[in-house]
Coordinates of C-alpha atoms and ligand atoms in Angstrom, one line a residue:
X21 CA 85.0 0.9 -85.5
X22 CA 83.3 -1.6 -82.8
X23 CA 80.5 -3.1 -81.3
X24 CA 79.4 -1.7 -77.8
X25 CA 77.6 -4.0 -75.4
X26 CA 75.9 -1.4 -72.5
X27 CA 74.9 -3.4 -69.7
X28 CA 71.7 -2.0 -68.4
X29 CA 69.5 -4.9 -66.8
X30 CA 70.0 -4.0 -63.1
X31 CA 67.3 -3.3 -60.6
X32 CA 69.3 0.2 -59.3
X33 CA 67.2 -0.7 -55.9
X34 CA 69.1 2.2 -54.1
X35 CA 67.4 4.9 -56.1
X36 CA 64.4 3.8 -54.7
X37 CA 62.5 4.6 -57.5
X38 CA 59.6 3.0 -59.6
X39 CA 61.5 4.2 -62.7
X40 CA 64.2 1.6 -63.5
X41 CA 67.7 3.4 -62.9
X42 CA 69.0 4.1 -66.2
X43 CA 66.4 6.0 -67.3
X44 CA 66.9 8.5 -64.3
X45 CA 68.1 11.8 -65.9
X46 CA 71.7 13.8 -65.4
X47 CA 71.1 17.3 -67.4
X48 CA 67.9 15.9 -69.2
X49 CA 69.1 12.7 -70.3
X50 CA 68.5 9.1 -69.4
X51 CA 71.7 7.9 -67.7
X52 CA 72.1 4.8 -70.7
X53 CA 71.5 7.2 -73.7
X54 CA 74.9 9.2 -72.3
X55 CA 76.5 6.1 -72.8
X56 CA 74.8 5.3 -75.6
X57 CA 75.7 8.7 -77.3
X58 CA 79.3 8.4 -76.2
X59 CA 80.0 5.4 -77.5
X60 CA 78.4 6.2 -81.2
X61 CA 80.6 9.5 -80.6
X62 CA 83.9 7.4 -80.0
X63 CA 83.2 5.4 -83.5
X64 CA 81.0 2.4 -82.7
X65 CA 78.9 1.0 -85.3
X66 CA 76.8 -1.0 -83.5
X67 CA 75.5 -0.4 -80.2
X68 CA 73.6 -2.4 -77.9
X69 CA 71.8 -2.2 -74.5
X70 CA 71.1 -5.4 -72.3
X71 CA 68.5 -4.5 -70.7
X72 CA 65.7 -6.7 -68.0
X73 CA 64.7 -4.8 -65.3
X74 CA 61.7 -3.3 -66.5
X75 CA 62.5 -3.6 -69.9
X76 CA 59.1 -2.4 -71.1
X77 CA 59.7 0.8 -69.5
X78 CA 63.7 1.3 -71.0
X79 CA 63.0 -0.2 -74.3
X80 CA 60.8 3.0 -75.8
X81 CA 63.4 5.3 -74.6
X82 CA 66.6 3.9 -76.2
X83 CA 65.2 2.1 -79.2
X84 CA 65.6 4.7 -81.5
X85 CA 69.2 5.2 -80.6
X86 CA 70.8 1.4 -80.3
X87 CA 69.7 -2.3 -80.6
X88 CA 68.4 -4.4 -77.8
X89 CA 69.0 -7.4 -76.1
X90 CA 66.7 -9.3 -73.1
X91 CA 68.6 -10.6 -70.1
X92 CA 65.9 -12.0 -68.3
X93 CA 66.8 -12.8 -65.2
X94 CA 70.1 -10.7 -63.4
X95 CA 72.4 -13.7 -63.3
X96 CA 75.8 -11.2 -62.9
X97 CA 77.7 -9.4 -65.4
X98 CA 79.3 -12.3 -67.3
X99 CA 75.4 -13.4 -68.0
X100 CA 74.1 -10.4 -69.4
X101 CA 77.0 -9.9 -71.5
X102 CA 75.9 -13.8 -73.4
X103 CA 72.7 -12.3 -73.9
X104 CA 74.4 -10.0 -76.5
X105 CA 76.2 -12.9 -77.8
X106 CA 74.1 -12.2 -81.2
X107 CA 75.8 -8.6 -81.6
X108 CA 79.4 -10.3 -80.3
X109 CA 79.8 -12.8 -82.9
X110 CA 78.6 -10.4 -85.7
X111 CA 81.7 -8.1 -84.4
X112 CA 84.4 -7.2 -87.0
X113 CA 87.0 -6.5 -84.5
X114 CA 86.4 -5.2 -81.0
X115 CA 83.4 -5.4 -78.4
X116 CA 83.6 -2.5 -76.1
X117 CA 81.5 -3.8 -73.0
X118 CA 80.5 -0.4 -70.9
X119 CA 78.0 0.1 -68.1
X120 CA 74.8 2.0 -68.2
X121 CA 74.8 4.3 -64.9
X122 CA 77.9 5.9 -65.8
X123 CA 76.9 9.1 -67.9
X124 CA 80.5 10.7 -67.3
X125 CA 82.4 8.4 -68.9
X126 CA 83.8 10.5 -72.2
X127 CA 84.2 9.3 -75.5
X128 CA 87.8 10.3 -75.9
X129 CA 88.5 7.8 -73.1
X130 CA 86.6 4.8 -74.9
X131 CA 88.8 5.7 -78.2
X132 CA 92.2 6.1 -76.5
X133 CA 91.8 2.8 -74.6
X134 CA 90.3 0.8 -77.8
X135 CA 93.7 2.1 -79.5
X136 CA 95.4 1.4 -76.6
X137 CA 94.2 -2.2 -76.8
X138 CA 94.7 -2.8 -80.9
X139 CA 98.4 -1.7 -80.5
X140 CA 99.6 -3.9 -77.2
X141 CA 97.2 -6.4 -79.2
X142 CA 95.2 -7.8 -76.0
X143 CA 92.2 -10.2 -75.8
X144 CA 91.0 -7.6 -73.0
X145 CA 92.1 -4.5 -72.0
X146 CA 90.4 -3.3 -68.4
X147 CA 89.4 0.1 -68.5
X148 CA 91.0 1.3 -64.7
X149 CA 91.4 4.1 -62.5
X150 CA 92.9 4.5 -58.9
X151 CA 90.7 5.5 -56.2
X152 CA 91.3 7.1 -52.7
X153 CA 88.1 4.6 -51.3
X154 CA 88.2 1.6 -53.4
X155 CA 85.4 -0.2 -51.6
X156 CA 82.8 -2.0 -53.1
X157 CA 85.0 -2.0 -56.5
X158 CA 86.7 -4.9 -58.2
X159 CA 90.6 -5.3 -57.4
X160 CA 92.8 -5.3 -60.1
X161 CA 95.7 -7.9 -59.2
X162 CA 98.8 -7.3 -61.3
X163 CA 101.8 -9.4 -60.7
X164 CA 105.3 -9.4 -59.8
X165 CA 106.1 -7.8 -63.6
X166 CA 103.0 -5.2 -63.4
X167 CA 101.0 -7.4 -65.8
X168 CA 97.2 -7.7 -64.4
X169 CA 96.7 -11.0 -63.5
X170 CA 93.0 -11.0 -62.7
X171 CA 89.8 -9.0 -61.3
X172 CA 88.8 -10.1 -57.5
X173 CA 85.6 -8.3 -56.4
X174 CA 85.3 -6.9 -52.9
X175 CA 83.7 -10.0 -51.6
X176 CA 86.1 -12.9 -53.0
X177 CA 89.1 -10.8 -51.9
X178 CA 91.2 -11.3 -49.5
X179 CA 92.6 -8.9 -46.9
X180 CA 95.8 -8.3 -49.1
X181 CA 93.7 -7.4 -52.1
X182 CA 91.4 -5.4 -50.2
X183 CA 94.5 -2.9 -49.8
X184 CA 94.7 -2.2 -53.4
X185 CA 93.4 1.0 -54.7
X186 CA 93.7 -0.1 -59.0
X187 CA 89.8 -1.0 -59.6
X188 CA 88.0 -2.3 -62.5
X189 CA 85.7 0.7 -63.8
X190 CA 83.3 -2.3 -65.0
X191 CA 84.6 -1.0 -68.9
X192 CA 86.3 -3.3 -70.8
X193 CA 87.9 -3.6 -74.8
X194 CA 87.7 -7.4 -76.2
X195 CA 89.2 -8.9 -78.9
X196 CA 85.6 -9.8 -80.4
X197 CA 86.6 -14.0 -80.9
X198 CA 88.2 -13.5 -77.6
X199 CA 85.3 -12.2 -75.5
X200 CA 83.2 -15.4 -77.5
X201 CA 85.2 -17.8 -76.4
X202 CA 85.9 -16.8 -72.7
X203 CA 82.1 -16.0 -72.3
X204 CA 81.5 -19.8 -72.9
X205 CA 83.9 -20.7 -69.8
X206 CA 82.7 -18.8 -67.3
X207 CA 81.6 -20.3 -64.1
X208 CA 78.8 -19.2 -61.3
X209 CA 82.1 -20.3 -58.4
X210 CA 81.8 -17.2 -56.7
X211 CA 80.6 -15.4 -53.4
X212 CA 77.5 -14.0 -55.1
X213 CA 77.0 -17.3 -57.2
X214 CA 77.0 -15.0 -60.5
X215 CA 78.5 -14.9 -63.8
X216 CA 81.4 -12.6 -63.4
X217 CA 82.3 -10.5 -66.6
X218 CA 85.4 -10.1 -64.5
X219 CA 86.8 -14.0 -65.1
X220 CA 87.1 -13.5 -68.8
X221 CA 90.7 -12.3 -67.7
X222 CA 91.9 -14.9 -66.2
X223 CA 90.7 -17.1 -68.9
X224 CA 92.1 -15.3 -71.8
X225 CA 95.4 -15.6 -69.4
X226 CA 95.5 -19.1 -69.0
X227 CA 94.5 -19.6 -72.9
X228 CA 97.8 -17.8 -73.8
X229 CA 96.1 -14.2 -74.3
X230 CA 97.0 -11.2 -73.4
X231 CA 95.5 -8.8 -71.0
X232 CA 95.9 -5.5 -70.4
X233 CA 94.9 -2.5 -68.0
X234 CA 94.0 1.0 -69.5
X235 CA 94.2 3.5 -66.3
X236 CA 92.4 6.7 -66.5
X237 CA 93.3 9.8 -64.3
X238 CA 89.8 11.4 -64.1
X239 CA 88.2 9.0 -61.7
X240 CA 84.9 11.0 -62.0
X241 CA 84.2 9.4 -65.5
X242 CA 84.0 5.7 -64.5
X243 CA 81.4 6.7 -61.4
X244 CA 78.6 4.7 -61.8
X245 CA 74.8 6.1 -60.0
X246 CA 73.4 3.8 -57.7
X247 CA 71.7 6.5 -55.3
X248 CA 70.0 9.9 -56.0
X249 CA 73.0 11.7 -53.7
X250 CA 75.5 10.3 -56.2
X251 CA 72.7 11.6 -59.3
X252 CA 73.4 15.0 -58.2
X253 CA 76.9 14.6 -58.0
X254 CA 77.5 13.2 -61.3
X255 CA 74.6 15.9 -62.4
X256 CA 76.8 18.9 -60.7
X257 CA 79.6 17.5 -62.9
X258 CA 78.0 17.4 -66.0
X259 CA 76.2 21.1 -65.5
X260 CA 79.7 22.5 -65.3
X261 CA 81.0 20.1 -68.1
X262 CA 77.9 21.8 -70.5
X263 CA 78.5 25.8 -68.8
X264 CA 82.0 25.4 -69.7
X265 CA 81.5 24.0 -73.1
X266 CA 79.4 27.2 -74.0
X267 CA 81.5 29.7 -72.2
X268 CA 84.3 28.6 -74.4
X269 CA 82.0 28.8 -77.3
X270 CA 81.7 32.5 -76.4
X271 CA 78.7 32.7 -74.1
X272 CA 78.9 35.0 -71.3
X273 CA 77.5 33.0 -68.3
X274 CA 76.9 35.1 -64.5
X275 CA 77.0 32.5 -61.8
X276 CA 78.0 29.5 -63.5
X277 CA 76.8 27.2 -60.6
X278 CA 73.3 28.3 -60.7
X279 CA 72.7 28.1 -64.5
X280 CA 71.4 24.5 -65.3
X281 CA 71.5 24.0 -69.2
X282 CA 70.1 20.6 -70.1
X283 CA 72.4 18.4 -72.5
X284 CA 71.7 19.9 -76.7
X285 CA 70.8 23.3 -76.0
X286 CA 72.4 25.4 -78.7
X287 CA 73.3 29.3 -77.4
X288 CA 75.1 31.9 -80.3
X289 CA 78.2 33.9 -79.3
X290 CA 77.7 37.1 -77.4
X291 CA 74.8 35.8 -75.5
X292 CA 74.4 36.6 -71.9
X293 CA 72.9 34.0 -69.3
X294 CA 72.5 35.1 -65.9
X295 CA 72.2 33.8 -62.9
X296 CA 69.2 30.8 -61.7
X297 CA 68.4 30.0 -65.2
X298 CA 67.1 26.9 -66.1
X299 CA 67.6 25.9 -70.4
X300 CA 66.1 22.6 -71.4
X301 CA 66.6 20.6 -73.7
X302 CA 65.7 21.5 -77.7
X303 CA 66.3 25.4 -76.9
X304 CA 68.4 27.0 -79.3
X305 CA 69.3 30.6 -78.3
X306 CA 71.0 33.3 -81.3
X307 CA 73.9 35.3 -80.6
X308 CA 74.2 38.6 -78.8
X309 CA 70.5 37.4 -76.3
X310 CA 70.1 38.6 -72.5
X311 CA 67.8 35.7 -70.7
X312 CA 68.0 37.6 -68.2
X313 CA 67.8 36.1 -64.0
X314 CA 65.6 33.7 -63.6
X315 CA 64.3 32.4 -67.1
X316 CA 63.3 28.9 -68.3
X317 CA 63.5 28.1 -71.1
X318 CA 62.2 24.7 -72.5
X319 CA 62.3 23.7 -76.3
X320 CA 62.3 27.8 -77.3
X321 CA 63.7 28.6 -80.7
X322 CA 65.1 32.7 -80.0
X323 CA 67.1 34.3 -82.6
X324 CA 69.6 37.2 -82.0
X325 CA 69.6 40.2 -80.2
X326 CA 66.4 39.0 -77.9
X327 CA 66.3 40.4 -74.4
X328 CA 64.4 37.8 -71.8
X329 CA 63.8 38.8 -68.2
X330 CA 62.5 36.5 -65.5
X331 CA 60.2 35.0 -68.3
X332 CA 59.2 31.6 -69.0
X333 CA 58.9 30.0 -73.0
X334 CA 57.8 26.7 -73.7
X335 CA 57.9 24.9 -77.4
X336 CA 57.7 28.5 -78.8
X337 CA 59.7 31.0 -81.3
X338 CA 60.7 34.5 -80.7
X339 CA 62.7 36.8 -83.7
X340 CA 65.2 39.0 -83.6
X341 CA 65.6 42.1 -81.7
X342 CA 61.9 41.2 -79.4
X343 CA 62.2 41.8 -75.5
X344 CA 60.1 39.3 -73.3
X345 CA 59.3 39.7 -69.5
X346 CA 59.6 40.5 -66.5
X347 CA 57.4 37.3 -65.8
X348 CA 56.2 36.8 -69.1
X349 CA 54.5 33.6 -70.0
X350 CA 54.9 32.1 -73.3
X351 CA 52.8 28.9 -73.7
X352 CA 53.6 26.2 -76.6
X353 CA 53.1 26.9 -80.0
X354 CA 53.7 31.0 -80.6
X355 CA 55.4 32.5 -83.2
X356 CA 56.7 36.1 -82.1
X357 CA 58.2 38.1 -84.6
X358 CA 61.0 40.4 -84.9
X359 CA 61.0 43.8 -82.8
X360 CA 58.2 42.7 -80.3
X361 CA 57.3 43.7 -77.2
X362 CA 55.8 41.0 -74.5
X363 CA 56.0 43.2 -71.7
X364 CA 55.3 42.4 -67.5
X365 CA 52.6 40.2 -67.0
X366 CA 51.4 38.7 -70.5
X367 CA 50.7 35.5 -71.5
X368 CA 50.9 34.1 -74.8
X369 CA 49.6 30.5 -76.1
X370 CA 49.0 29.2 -79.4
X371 CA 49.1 32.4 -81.2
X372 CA 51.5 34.3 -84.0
X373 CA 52.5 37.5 -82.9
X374 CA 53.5 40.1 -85.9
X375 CA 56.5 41.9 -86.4
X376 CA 56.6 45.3 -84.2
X377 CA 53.4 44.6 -82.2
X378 CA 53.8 45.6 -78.5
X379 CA 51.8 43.8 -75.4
X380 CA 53.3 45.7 -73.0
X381 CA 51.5 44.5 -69.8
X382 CA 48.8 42.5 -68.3
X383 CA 47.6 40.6 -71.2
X384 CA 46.3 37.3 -72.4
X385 CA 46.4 36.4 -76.0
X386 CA 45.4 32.8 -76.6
X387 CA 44.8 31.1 -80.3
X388 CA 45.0 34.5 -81.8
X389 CA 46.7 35.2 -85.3
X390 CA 48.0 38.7 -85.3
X391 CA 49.2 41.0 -87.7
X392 CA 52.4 43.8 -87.5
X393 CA 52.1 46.8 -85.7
X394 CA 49.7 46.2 -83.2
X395 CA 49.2 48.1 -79.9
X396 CA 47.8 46.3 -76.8
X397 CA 46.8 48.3 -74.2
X398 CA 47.0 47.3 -70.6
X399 CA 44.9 44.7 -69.7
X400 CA 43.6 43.2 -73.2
X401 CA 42.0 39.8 -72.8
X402 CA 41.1 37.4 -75.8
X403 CA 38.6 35.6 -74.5
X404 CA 39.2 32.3 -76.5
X405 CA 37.0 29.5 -74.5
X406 CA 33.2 29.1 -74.2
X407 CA 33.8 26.6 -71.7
X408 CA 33.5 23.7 -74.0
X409 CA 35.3 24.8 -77.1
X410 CA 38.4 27.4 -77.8
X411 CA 38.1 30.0 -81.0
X412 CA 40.6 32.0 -82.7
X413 CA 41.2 35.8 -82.9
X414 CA 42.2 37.3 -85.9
X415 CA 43.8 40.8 -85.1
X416 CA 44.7 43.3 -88.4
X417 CA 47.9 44.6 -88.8
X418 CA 48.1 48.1 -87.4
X419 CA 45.5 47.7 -84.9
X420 CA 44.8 49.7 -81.9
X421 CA 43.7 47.8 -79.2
X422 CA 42.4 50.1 -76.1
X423 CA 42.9 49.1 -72.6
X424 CA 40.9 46.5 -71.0
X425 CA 39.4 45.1 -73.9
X426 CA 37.3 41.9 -74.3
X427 CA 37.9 39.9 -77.5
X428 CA 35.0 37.8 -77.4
X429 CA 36.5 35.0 -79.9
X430 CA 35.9 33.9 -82.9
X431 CA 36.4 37.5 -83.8
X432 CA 38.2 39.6 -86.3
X433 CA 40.0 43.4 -85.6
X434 CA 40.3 44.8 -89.2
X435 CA 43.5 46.5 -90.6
X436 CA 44.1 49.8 -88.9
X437 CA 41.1 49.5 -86.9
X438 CA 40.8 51.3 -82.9
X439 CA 39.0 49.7 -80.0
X440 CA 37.9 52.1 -77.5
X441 CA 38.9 51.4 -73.7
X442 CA 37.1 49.2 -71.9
X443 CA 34.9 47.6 -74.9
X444 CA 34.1 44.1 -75.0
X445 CA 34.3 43.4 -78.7
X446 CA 31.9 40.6 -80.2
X447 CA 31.4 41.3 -83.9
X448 CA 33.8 41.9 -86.7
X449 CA 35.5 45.3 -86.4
X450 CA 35.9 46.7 -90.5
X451 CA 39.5 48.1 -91.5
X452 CA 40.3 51.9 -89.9
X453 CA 36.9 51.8 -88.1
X454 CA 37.0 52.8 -84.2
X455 CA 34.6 50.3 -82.4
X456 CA 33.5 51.0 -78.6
X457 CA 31.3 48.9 -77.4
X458 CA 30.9 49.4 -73.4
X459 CA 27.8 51.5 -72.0
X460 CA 28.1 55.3 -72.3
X461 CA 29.0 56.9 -69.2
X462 CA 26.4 58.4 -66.4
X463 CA 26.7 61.1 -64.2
X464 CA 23.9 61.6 -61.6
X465 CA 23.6 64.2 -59.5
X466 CA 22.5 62.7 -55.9
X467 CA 20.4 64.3 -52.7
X468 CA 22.4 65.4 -49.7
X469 CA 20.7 62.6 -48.1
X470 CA 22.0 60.3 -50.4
X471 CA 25.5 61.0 -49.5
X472 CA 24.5 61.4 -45.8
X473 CA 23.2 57.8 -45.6
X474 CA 25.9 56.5 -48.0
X475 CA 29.2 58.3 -45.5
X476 CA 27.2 57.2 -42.4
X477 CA 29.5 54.5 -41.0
Ligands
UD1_510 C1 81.1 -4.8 -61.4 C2 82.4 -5.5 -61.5 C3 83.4 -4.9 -60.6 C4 83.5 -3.4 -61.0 C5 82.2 -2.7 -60.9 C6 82.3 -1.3 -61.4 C7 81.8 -7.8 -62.0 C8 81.7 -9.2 -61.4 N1 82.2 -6.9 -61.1 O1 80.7 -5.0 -60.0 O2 84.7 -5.5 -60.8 O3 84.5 -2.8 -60.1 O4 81.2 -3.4 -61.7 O5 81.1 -0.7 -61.2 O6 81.5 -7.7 -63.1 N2 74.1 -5.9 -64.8 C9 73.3 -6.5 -65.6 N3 72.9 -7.8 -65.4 C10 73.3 -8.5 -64.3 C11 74.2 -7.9 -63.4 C12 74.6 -6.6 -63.7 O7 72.8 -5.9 -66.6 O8 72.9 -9.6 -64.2 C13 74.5 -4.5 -65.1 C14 74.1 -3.6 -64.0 O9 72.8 -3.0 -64.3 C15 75.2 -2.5 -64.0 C16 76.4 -3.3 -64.4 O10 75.9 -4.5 -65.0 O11 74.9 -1.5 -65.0 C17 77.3 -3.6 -63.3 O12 76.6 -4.5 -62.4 P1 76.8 -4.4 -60.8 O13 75.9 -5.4 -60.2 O14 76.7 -3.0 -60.4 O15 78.3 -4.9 -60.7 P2 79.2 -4.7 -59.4 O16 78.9 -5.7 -58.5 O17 79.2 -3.3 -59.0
CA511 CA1 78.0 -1.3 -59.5

């Protein structure tokens, strides 16, 4: 158990964005709630998020998930760690300080290096890692018997220190009393005239603590996003993290780098994704599906056995054993049952869709309740809005719906009932009655001259 301090104020100026940078996304979620999440996932108790640059625009986002603290002005990392000084003092035992642009960091790593710094029993333990390109990084400076001996940033060091390659990951375990204490004696002495987070070492030092370095060997966790090339990177990263995660849970996946599952989605064993599909976040998939090239898929509830095909769901459900697509377009808020068709070319909103009913192509079925059974021919239209107000269709379980058909709504199709081809339906059609309602057929027989002055060109 600890107390996590996320440090989240910053500007992030390089993403030139009007959204603060830690709400920026990496597989559908804010850059601070993977920390967030990873932390709660590695034990903490308490977790919270300094946060100042547009805090108005952060706070709504990660309130829910952790507490929050107000750094007002960005006075370095030392500063906006006091601003937390409420959650460190209330700390049992350890204050886990992380950083909130680095959604690769993995909880196992946060757990290992907290146990790592209970057992050497440190004030601070500084989460490291050695990098190829150290630049821009704080220097970890260990002495003659490998102990660290303090954090120089980039700026302060000198051309000696520059050469070393151990940098501070900006992650850090404190002894809670510890982390107190040095927090009151740091000092704005400094290149950049800031608080550093990074003297608390040296402090601890010369009070008689200990302090400790905890190196990890997957430098890709402690990246932190400043710019949108190094979003996709860590987003890249993360894609393959989530496609493997579900491979190993058994899903077949064709293409793996051009599947983009957002962070939650839930997919059953036996399932088959294939290539350039996009799964957001809230979808849960069954076992044994096909969404087949080309599918997105955002907050769609499908059971097992369903077969999707270049088809797009949003917010919606589909049962077992139902095929959707090709380029199928299911809106929010349908229910499809079990053993449906949604063929080529139909679109779906707001409606419940019975078990066994087939709309096999070129269809629009919008605030319609419909029953089991039902056949829509080709072309079937509900035509839901009067330009100012939408109106539901009510369609009867084994229903016969003829091709091209107007369903002027509110209307109701009775059990069993037939619609002739081409009718445009306006009244209530009784159970196992046949309605047509389109003008009887003509045939005229026409004047030579007719056709003479009709094929002239
Ligand atoms: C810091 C470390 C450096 C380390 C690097 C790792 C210090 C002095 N230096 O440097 O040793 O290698 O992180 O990335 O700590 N923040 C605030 N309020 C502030 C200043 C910063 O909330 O007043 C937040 C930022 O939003 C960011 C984090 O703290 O999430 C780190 O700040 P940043 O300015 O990027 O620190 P660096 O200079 O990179
Ligand atoms: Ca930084």
């Amino acid at each position: 158990m600890f107390t996590s301090v996320i440090l989240a104020a910053g500007m992030g100026t390089r993403m030139k964005s009007r959204m603060p940078k830690v709400i920026h996304r990496v597989c559908g979620k804010e850059l601070v709630r993977w920390v967030i999440d990873c932390s709660k996932a590695a034990g903490a108790d308490r977790v919270a998020a300094v946060i100042g640059h547009k805090a108005d625009t952060v706070r709504p986002i990660i309130e829910d998930s952790c507490e929050i603290a107000i750094q007002k002005e960005q006075k370095g990392t030392g500063h906006a760690v006091m601003q937390a000084m409420e959650y460190i003092k209330a700390a049992k035992d350890c204050v886990v300080v992380l950083n909130g642009d680095t959604p690769l960091l993995k909880s196992e790593t946060i757990s290992a290096a907290v146990e790592y710094h209970k057992k050497n029993e440190n004030a601070v333990t500084v989460i490291t890692a050695v990098l190829d390109d150290a630049s821009g990084y704080g220097r970890i400076v260990r002495g003659s018997d490998t102990n660290v001996v303090k954090i120089v940033e980039q700026k302060d060091a000198s051309e000696e220190e520059k050469k070393i390659r151990e940098v501070n990951s900006g992650m850090y375990v404190f002894d809670a009393k510890s982390l107190e204490y040095a927090l009151g004696k740091i000092e704005p002495n400094n290149a950049q005239g800031e608080y550093y987070l990074t003297d608390t070492v040296e402090i601890l030092l010369a009070a008689g603590k200990k302090a400790g370095a905890y190196a990890i060997c997957d430098s890709d966790e402690i990246r932190g996003i400043n710019d949108r090339v190094q979003l996709a990177e860590a987003e890249a990263i993360m894609r393959r993290r989530i496609n493997e995660k579900h491979m190993r849970n058994g899903v077949t996946i064709h293409i793996p780098e051009s599947v983009y599952i957002e962070d939650g989605v839930e997919i059953g064993a036996d399932t088959e994704i294939c290539p350039n599909v996009t799964l957001k976040a809230g979808t849960k998939i069954g076992e044994q599906c096909v969404i087949g090239t080309g599918s997105v898929l955002d907050r769609a509830i499908i059971h097992d056995r369903v077969d999707i095909l270049s088809s797009v769901i949003l917010s919606s459900q589909v049962k077992s054993d139902t095929t959707v697509g090709p380029f199928a377009y299911i809106r929010p808020n349908c229910n499809v049952g079990s053993d449906v068709k949604v063929g080529d070319f139909v679109e779906l909103k707001n409606s419940n869709i019975g078990d066994g009913t087939k709309i096999s192509h070129l269809t629009y079925v919008g605030d319609t309740d419909c029953g089991k059974n039902v056949n829509f021919g080709c072309g079937t239209v509900t035509v839901n809005y009067d330009g100012k107000k939408k109106y539901r269709s009510e369609i009867g379980d084994n229903s016969f719906i003829g091709c091209n058909t107007n369903l002027v709504s509110p209307v109701k199709v009775g059990e069993g009932a037939y619609i002739a081809a081409g009718s445009t339906i306006t009244e209530e059609i009784p159970k196992d009655n046949l309605a047509i309602a389109r003008a009887r057929q003509v045939n005229k027989q026409v004047s030579d001259e007719w056709l003479a002055k009709r094929r002239k060109k």
